[in-house]
Coordinates of C-alpha atoms and ligand atoms in Angstrom, one line a residue:
X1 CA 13.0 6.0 30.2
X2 CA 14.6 7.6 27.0
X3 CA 12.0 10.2 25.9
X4 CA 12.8 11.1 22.1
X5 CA 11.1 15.1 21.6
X6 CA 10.7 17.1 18.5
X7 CA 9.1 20.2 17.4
X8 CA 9.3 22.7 14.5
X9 CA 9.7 26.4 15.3
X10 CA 6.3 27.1 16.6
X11 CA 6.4 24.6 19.3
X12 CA 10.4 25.1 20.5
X13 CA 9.4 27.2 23.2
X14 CA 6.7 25.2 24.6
X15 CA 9.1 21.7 23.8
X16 CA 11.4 23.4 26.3
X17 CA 9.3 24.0 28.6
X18 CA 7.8 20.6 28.6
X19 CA 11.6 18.9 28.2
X20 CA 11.9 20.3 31.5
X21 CA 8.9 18.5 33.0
X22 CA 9.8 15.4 31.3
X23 CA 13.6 15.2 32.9
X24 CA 12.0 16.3 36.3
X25 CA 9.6 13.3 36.0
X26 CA 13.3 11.3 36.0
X27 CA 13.4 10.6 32.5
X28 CA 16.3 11.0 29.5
X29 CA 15.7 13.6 27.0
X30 CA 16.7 12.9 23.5
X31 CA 16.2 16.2 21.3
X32 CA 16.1 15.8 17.7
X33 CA 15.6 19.8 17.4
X34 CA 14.6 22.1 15.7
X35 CA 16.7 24.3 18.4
X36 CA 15.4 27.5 17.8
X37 CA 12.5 29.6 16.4
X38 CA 13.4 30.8 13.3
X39 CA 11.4 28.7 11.1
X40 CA 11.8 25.4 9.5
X41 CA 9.3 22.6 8.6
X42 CA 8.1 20.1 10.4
X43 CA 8.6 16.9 8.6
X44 CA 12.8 17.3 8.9
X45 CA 12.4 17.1 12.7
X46 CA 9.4 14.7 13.2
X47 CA 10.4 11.7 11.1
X48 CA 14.0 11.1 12.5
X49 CA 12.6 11.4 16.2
X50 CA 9.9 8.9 14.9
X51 CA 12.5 6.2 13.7
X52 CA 14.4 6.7 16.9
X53 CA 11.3 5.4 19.0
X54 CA 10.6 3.0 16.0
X55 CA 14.0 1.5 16.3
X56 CA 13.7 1.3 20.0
X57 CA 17.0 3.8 20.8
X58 CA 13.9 5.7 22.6
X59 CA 11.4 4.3 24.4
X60 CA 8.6 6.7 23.8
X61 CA 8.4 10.1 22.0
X62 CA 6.6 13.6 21.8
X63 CA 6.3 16.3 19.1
X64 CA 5.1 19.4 19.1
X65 CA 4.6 21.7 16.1
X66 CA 1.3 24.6 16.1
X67 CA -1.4 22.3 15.8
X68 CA 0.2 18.7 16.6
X69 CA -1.6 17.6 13.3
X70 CA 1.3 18.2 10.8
X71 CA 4.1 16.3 13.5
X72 CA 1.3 13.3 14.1
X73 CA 0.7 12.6 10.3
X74 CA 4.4 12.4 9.6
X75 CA 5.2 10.0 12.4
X76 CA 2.8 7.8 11.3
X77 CA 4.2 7.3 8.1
X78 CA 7.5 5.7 10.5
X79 CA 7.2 1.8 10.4
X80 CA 5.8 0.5 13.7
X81 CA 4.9 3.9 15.0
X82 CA 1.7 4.6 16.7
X83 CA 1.6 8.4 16.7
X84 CA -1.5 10.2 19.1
X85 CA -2.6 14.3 18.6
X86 CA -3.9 14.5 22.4
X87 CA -5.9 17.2 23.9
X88 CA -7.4 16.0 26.7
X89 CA -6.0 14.0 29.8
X90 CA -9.1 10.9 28.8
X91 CA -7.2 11.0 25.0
X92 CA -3.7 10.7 26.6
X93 CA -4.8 7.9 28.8
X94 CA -6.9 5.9 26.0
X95 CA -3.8 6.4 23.5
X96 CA -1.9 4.1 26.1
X97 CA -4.6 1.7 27.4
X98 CA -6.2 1.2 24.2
X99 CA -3.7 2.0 21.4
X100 CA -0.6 1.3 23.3
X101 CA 0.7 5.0 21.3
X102 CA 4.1 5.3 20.9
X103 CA 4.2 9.1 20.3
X104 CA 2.5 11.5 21.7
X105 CA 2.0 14.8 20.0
X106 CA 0.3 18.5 20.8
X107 CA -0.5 21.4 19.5
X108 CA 1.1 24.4 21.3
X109 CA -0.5 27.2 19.8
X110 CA -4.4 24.8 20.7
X111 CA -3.8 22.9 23.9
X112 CA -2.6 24.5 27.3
X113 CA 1.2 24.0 28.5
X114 CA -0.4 23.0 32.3
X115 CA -3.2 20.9 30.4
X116 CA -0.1 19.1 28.1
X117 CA 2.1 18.4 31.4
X118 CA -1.0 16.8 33.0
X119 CA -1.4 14.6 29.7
X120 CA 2.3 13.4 29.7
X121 CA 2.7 12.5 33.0
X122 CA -0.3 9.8 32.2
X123 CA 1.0 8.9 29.1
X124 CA 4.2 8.1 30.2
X125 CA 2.6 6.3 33.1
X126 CA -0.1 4.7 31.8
X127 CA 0.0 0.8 30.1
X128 CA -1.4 -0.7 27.5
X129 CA -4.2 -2.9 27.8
X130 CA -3.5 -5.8 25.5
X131 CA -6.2 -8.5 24.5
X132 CA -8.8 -7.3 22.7
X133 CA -6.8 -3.8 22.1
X134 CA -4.2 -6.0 20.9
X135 CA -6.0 -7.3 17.6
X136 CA -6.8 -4.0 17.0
X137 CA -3.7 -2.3 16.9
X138 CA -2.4 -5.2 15.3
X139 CA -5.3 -5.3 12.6
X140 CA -3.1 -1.3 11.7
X141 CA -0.2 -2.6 11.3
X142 CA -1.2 -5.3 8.7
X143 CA -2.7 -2.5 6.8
X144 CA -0.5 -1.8 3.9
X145 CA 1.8 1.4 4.9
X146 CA 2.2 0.6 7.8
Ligands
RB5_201 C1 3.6 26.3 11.3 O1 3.1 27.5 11.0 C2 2.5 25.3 11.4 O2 1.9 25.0 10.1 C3 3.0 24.0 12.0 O3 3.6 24.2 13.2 C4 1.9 22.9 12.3 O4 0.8 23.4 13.0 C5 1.6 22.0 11.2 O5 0.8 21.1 11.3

């Protein structure tokens, strides 16, 4: 699968790291930046990595900024984007089953780098559930917005 990633300065080194774990899982890597430390805000590098999964050019994506929260409230704004902050493997694994989550995003100065690997390996594993799940998520996407 075509993995779309993203972080701001305070997540690049972690992003890197967890790149790394995503093309070793046999999956494509495409980086919308930011490509170094020095720093930069978040919205610039979360949104275009958001339309790419919203447009289908990726399949799935994940962003990374200190908390995860600024990077999941921008994605969200993106049209038919389903953007989850995860910090547990359960969260990770109900995003999929029960949101069918498009996005997955974490905090790297709040959640682990071991504890984030564990919680993309299910989310890029996991599927959604459909049925009842389905009226829900699309009962968000008839909200106005989005
Ligand atoms: C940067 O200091 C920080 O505000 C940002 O990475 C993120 O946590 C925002 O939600």
């Amino acid at each position: 699968m075509k993995i779309a990633v993203a972080s701001d300065h305070a997540g690049f080194d972690y992003k890197i790291k967890l790149t790394e774990y995503i093309k070793e899982q046999g999956h494509q890597i495409l980086d919308f930046g930011t490509y170094s430390t020095d720093s930069v805000d978040y919205p610039d590098f979360a949104f275009p990595a958001a339309e790419a999964v919203a447009s289908m050019v990726a399949d799935y994506g994940m962003l990374i900024c200190g908390t995860g929260i600024g990077m999941s409230m921008v994605a969200n704004k993106v049209q038919g984007i389903r953007a989850a902050l995860c910090t547990t493997p359960y969260m990770a694994e109900m995003a999929r089953q029960h949101n069918n989550a498009n996005v997955i995003c974490f905090g790297a100065r709040t959640t682990e780098l071991e504890n984030a690997k564990e919680m993309l390996k299910i989310f890029l594993e996991e599927d959604f559930l459909g049925d009842r799940h389905m009226i829900r998520v699309e009962k968000i996407h008839n909200l106005s917005g989005n």
